[in-house]
GROMACS .gro file of C-alpha atoms in nm:
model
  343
    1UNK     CA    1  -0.331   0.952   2.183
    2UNK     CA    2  -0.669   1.064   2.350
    3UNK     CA    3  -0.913   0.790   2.437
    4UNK     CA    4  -1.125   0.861   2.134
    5UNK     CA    5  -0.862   0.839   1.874
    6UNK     CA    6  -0.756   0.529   2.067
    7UNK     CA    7  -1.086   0.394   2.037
    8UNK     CA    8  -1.130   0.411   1.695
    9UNK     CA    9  -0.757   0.286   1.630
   10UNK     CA   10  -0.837  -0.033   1.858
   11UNK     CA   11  -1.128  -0.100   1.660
   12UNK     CA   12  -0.992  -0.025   1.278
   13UNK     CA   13  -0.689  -0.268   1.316
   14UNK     CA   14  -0.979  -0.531   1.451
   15UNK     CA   15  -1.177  -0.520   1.128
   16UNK     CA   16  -0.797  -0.537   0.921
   17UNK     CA   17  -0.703  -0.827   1.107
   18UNK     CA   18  -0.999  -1.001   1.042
   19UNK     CA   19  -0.953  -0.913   0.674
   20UNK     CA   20  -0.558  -1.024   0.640
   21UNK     CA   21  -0.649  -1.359   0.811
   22UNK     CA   22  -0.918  -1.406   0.537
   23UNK     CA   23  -0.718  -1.272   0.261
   24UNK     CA   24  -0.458  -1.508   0.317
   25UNK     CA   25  -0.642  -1.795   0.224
   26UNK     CA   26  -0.694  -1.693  -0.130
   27UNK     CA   27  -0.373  -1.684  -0.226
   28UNK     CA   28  -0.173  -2.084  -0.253
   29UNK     CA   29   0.049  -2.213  -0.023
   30UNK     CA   30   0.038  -2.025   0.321
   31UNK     CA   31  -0.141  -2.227   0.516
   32UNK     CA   32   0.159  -2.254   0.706
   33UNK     CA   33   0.231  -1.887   0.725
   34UNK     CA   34   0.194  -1.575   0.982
   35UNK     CA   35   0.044  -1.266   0.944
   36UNK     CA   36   0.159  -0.996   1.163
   37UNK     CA   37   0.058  -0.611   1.143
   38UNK     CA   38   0.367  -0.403   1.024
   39UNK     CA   39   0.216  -0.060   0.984
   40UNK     CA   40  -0.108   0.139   0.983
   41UNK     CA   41  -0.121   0.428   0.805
   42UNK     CA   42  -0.341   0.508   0.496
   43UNK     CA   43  -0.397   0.153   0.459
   44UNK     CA   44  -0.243  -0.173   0.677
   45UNK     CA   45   0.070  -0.339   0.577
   46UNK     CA   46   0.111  -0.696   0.680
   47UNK     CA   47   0.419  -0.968   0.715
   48UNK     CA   48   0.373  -1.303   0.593
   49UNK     CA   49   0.586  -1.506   0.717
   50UNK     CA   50   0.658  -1.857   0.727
   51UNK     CA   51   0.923  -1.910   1.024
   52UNK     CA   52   1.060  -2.277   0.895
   53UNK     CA   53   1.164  -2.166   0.582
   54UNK     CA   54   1.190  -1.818   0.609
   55UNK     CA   55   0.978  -1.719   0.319
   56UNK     CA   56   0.776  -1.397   0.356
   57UNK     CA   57   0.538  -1.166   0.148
   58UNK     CA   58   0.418  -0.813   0.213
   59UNK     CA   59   0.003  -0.784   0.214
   60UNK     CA   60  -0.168  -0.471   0.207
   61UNK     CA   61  -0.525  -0.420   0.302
   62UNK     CA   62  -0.634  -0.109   0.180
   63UNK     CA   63  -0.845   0.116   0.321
   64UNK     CA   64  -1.218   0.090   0.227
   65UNK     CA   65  -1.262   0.492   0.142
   66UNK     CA   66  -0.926   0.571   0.036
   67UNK     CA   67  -0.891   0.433  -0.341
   68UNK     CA   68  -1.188   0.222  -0.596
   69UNK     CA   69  -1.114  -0.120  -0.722
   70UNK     CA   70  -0.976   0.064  -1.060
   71UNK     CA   71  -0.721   0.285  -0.916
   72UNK     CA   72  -0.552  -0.032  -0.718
   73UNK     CA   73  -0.568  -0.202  -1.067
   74UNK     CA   74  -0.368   0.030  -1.226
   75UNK     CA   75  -0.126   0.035  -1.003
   76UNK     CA   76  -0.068  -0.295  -1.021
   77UNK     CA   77  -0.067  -0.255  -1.375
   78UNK     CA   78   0.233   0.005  -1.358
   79UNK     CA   79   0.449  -0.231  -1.125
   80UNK     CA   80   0.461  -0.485  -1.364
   81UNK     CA   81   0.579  -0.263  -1.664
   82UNK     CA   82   0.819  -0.105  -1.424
   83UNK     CA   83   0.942  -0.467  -1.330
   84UNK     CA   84   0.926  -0.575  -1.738
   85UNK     CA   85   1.093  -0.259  -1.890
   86UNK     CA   86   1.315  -0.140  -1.659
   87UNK     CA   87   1.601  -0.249  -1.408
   88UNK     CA   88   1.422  -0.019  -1.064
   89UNK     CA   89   1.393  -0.314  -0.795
   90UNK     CA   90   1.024  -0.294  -0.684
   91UNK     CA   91   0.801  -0.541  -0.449
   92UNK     CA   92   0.609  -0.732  -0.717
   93UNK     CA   93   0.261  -0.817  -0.721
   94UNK     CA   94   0.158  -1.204  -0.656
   95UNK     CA   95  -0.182  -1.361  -0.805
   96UNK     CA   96  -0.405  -1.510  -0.605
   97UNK     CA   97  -0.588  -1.823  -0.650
   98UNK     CA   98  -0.832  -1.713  -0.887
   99UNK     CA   99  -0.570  -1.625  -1.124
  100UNK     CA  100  -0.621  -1.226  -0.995
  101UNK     CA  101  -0.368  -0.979  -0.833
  102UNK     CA  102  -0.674  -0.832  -0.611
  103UNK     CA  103  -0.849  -0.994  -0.362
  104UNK     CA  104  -1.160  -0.828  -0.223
  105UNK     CA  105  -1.253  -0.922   0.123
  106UNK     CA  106  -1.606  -0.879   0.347
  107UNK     CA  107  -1.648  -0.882   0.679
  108UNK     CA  108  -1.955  -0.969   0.879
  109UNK     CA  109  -2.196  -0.701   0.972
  110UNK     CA  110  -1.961  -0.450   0.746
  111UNK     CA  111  -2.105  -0.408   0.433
  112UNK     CA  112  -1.754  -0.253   0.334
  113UNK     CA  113  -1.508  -0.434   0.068
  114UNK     CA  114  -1.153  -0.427   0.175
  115UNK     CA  115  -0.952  -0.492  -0.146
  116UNK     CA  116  -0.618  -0.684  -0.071
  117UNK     CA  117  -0.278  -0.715  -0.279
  118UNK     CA  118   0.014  -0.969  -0.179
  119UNK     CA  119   0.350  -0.817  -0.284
  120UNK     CA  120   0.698  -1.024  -0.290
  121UNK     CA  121   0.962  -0.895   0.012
  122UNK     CA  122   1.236  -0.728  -0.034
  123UNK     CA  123   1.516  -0.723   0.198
  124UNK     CA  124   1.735  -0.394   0.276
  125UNK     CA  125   1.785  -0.170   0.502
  126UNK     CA  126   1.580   0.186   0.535
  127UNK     CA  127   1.750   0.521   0.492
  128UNK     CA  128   1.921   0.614   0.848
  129UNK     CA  129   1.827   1.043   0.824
  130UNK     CA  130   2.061   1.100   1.092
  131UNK     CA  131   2.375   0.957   0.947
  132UNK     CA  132   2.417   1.280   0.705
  133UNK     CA  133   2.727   1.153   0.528
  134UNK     CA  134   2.539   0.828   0.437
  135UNK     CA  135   2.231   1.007   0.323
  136UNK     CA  136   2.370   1.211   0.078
  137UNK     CA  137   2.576   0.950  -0.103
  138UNK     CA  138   2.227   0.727  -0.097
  139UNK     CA  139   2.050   1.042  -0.187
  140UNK     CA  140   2.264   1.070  -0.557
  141UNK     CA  141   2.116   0.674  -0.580
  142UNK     CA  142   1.742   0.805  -0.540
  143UNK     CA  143   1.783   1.067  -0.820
  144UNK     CA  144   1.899   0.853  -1.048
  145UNK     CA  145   1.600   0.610  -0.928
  146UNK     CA  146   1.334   0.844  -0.988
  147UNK     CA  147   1.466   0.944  -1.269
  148UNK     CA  148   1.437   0.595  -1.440
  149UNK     CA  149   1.069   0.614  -1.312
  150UNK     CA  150   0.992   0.908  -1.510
  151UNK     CA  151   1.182   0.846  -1.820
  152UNK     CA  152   0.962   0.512  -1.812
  153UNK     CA  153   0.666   0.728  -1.720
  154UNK     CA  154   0.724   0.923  -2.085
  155UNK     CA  155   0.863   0.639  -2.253
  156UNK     CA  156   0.636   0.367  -2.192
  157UNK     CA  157   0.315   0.552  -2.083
  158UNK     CA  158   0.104   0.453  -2.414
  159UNK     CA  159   0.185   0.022  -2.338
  160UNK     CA  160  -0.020   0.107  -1.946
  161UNK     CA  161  -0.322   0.118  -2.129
  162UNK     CA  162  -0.570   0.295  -1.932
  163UNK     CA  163  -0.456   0.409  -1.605
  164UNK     CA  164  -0.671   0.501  -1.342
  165UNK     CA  165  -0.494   0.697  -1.054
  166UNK     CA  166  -0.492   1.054  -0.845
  167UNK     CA  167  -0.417   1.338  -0.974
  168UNK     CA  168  -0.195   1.506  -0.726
  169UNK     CA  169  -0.220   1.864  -0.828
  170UNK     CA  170  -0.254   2.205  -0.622
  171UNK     CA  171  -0.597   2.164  -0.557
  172UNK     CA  172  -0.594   1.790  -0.482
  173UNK     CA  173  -0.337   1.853  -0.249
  174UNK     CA  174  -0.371   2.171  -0.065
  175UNK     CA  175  -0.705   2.290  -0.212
  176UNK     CA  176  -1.059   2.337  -0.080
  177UNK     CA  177  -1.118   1.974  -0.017
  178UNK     CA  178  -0.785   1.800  -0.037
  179UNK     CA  179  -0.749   1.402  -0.049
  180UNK     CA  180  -0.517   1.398   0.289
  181UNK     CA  181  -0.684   1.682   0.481
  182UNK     CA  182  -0.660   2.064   0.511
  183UNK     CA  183  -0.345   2.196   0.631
  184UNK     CA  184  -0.574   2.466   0.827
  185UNK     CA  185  -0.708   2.164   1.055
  186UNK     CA  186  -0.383   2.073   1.126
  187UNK     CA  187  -0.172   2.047   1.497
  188UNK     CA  188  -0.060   2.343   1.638
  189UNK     CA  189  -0.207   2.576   1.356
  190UNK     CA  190  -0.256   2.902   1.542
  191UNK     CA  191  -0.405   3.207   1.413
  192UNK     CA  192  -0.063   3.363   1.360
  193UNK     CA  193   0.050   3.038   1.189
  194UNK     CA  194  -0.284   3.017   0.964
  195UNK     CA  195  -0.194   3.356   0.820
  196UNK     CA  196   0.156   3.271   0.721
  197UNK     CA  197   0.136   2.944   0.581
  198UNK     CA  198  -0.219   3.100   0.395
  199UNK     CA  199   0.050   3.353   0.202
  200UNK     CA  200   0.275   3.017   0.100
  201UNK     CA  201  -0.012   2.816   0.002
  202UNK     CA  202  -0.151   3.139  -0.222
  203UNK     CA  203   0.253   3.202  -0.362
  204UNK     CA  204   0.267   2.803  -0.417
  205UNK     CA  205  -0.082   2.795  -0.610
  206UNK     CA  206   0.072   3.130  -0.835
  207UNK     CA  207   0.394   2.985  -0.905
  208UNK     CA  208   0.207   2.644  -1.022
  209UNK     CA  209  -0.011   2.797  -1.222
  210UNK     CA  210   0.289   2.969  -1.446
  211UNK     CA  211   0.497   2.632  -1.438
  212UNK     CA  212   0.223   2.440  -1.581
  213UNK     CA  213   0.211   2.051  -1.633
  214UNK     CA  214   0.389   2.006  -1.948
  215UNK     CA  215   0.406   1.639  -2.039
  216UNK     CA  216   0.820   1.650  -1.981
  217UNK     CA  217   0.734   1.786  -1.633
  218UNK     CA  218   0.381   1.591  -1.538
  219UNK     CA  219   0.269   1.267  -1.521
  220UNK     CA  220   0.269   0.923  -1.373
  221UNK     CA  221   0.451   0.936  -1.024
  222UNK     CA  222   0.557   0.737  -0.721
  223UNK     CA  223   0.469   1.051  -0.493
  224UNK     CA  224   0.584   0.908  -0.162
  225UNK     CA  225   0.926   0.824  -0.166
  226UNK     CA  226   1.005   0.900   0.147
  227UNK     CA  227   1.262   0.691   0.337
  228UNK     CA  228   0.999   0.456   0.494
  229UNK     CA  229   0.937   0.349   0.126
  230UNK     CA  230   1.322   0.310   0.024
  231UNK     CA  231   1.508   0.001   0.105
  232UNK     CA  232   1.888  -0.033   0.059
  233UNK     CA  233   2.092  -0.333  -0.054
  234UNK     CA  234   2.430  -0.220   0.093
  235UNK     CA  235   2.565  -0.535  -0.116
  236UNK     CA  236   2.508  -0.456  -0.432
  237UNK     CA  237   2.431  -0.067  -0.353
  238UNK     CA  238   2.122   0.002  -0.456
  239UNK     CA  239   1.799   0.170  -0.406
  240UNK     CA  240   1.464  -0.071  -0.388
  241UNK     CA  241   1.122   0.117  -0.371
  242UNK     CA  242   0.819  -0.043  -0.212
  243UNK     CA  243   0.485   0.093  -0.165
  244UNK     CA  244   0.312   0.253  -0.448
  245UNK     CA  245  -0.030   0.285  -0.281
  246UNK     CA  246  -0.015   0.695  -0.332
  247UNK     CA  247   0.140   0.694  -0.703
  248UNK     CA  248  -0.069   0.913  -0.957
  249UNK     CA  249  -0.029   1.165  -1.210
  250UNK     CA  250   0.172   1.511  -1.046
  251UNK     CA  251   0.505   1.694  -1.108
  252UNK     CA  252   0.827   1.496  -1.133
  253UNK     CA  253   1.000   1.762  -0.876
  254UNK     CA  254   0.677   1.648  -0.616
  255UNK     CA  255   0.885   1.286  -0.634
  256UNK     CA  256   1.239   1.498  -0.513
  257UNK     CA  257   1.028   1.636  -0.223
  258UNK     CA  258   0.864   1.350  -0.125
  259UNK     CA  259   1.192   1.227  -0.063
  260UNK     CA  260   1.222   1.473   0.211
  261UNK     CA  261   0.909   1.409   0.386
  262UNK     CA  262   0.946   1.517   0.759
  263UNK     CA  263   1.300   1.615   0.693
  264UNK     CA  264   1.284   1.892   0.531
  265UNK     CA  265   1.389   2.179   0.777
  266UNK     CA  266   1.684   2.017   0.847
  267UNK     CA  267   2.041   2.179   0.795
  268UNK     CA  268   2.170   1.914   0.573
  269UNK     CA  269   1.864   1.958   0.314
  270UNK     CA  270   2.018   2.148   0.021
  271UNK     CA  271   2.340   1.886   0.029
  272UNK     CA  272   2.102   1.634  -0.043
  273UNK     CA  273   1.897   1.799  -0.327
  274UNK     CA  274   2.233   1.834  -0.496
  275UNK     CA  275   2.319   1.516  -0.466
  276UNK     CA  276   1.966   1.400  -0.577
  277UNK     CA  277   2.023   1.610  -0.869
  278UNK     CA  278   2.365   1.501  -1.012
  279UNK     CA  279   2.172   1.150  -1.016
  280UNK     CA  280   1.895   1.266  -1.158
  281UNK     CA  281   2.053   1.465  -1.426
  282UNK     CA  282   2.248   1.113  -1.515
  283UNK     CA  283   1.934   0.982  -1.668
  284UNK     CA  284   1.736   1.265  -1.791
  285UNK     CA  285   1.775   1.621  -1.777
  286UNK     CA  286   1.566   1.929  -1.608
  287UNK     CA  287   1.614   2.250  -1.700
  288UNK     CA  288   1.717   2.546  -1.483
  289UNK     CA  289   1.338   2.672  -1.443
  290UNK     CA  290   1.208   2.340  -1.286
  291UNK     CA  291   1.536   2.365  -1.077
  292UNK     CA  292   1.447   2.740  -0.950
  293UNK     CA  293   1.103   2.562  -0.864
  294UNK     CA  294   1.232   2.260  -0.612
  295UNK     CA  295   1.154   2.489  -0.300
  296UNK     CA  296   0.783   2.576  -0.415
  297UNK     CA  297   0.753   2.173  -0.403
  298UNK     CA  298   0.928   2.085  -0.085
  299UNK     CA  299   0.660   2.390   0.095
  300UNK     CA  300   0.386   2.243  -0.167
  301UNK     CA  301   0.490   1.907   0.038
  302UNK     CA  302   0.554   2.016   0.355
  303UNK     CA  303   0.204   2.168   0.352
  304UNK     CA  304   0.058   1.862   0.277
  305UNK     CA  305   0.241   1.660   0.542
  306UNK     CA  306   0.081   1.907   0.795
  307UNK     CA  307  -0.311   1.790   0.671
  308UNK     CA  308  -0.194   1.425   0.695
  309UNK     CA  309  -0.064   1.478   1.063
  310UNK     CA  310  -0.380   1.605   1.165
  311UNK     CA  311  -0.612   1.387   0.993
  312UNK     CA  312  -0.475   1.104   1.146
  313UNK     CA  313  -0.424   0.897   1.446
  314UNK     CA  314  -0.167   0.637   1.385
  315UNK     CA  315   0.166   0.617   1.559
  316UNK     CA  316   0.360   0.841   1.299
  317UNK     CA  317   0.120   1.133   1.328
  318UNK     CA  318   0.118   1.139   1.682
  319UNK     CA  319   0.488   1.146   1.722
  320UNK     CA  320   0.519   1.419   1.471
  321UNK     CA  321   0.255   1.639   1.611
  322UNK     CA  322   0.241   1.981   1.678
  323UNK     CA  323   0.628   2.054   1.678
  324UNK     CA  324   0.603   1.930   1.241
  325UNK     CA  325   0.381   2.279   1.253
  326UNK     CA  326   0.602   2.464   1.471
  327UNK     CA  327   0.900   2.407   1.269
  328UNK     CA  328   0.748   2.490   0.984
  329UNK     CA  329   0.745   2.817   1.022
  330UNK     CA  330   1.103   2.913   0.934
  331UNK     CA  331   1.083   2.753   0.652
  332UNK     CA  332   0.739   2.935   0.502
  333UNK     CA  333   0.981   3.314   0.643
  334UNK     CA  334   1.235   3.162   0.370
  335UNK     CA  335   1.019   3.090   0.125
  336UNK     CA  336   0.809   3.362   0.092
  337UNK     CA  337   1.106   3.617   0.095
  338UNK     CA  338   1.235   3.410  -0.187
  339UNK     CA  339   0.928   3.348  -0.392
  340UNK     CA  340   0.613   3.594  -0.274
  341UNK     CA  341   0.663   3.850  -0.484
  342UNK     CA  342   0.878   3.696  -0.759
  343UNK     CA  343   0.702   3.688  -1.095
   0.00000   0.00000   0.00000
């Protein structure tokens, strides 16, 4: 990390410090409790612990620019039908004080509100993406867990009420002005490498526009469950899903390939989108087209994952880098003699 980006990663997790220790207040009975920085990514993550007892929470302090008051609402909004209708083990939202799930916090001298949310912990154990054997059994568990997401999504959608959240399409993903970033700006994007992954972003955008966004195909979505947001209770074998800071309205396939976020040129791949999909069919079914279509959203994806890397500066994008780019590349020859010219 140059001394810039360092700079203005020092000085962001100040001002979120500052705002966990006053969000903590507003919420009953953790006086007695730590707060200690877990992650920084789009937003901060926090554990609050209490080391006596061992009772801890999960706060996030979102970012000021990343999503309005409305959006966080509604996500809080979908958690709690998803933890009412169905049996999908998700951290639950925890009112505050004043009787409200979201806690809006100002600093001094920042005229910026940092909205907070305290979640409930969940204990487990994080997919381990170099035990292959492991994976791929877990990997049959998270089809059949997204799949009970959007059969809810369908089902239930009309009891939200109004929901308020991105809309994770081609252009809000890998368009002119995309919400993570353009893939052009990203690491290691060389001339030779603009021109190749321009050809799979154009075949990607042609291919969407002839699936569509039918509602059996479209709509309310986790779309980031990638292994960092999966937690595993080896005792009673399932698959618990935490952070829905990025869910919104996109494909049900984007959920299969969010799943293999920074993974996805690895040999094992297609063993685990089987087993994802013998899951997945066990709740609902998809139909050979959207099956033909699972590679235009893993590049769709891996695209994506290339803006994020270079648009940020925390720990994850730095370790990823360039080499995410470079690798990339075998996987856009694949695709595009697959799907360029395939109507």
């Amino acid at each position: 990390m140059g001394n810039t980006s360092a700079n203005t990663w020092d000085r962001s997790i100040e001002f979120f410090n500052q705002v966990s220790k006053k969000a903590k207040v507003m919420y009953e009975g953790l006086d007695d409790f730590s707060v200690r920085l877990l992650d920084y990514s789009e937003n901060a993550t926090y554990l609050v612990e209490n080391a006596a007892t061992d009772e801890k929470y999960i706060l996030r302090v979102c970012r000021p620019d990343y999503h309005k008051k409305v959006e966080i609402e509604s996500e809080v909004k979908w958690l709690q039908s998803i933890d009412e209708y169905t049996t999908i083990m998700v951290s639950k939202p925890i009112l505050g004080s004043n009787n409200e799930f979201l806690q809006t916090v100002t600093l001094e001298g920042d005229n910026r509100e940092y909205h907070c949310v305290l979640f409930t912990f969940l204990e487990g154990e994080t997919p381990d993406v170099d035990n292959e054997e492991k994976l791929i059994r877990i990997f049959r568990e998270i089809g059949k867990t997204t799949a009970q997401f959007h059969q809810h999504s369908i089902s239930n959608y009309a009891k939200f009420g109004e929901i308020k959240r991105p809309i994770w399409d081609y252009d809000n993903l890998l368009g002119e002005q995309p919400k993570w970033g353009r893939w052009q700006d990203g690491r290691g994007i060389t001339p030779e490498r603009e021109q190749l992954l321009s050809r799979v972003s154009s075949t990607i955008k042609s291919r969407l526009e002839n699936f569509g966004k039918a509602p059996d195909s479209f709509g309310l979505i986790h779309a980031d469950l990638r292994h960092a947001n999966l937690l595993i209770d080896n005792e009673k074998k399932i698959v618990q899903v935490i952070d829905f800071d990025d869910s919104g309205f996109g494909w049900y396939l984007y959920d299969l390939a969010t799943s293999l976020s920074f993974i996805e040129h690895r040999s094992y791949v297609p063993r685990l989108i089987e087993a994802w999909l013998e899951g997945y069919r066990e709740v609902r079914p998809l139909s050979p087209r959207e099956e033909r279509e699972i590679p235009t959203f893993i590049m769709m994806r891996r695209l994506q994952l290339i803006a994020w890397i270079g648009s940020r500066d925390n720990e994850t994008a730095e370790e990823l880098g360039a080499e995410y780019s470079v690798e990339t590349d075998n996987l856009a020859i694949l695709y595009l003699e697959k799907f360029e010219y395939l109507e």
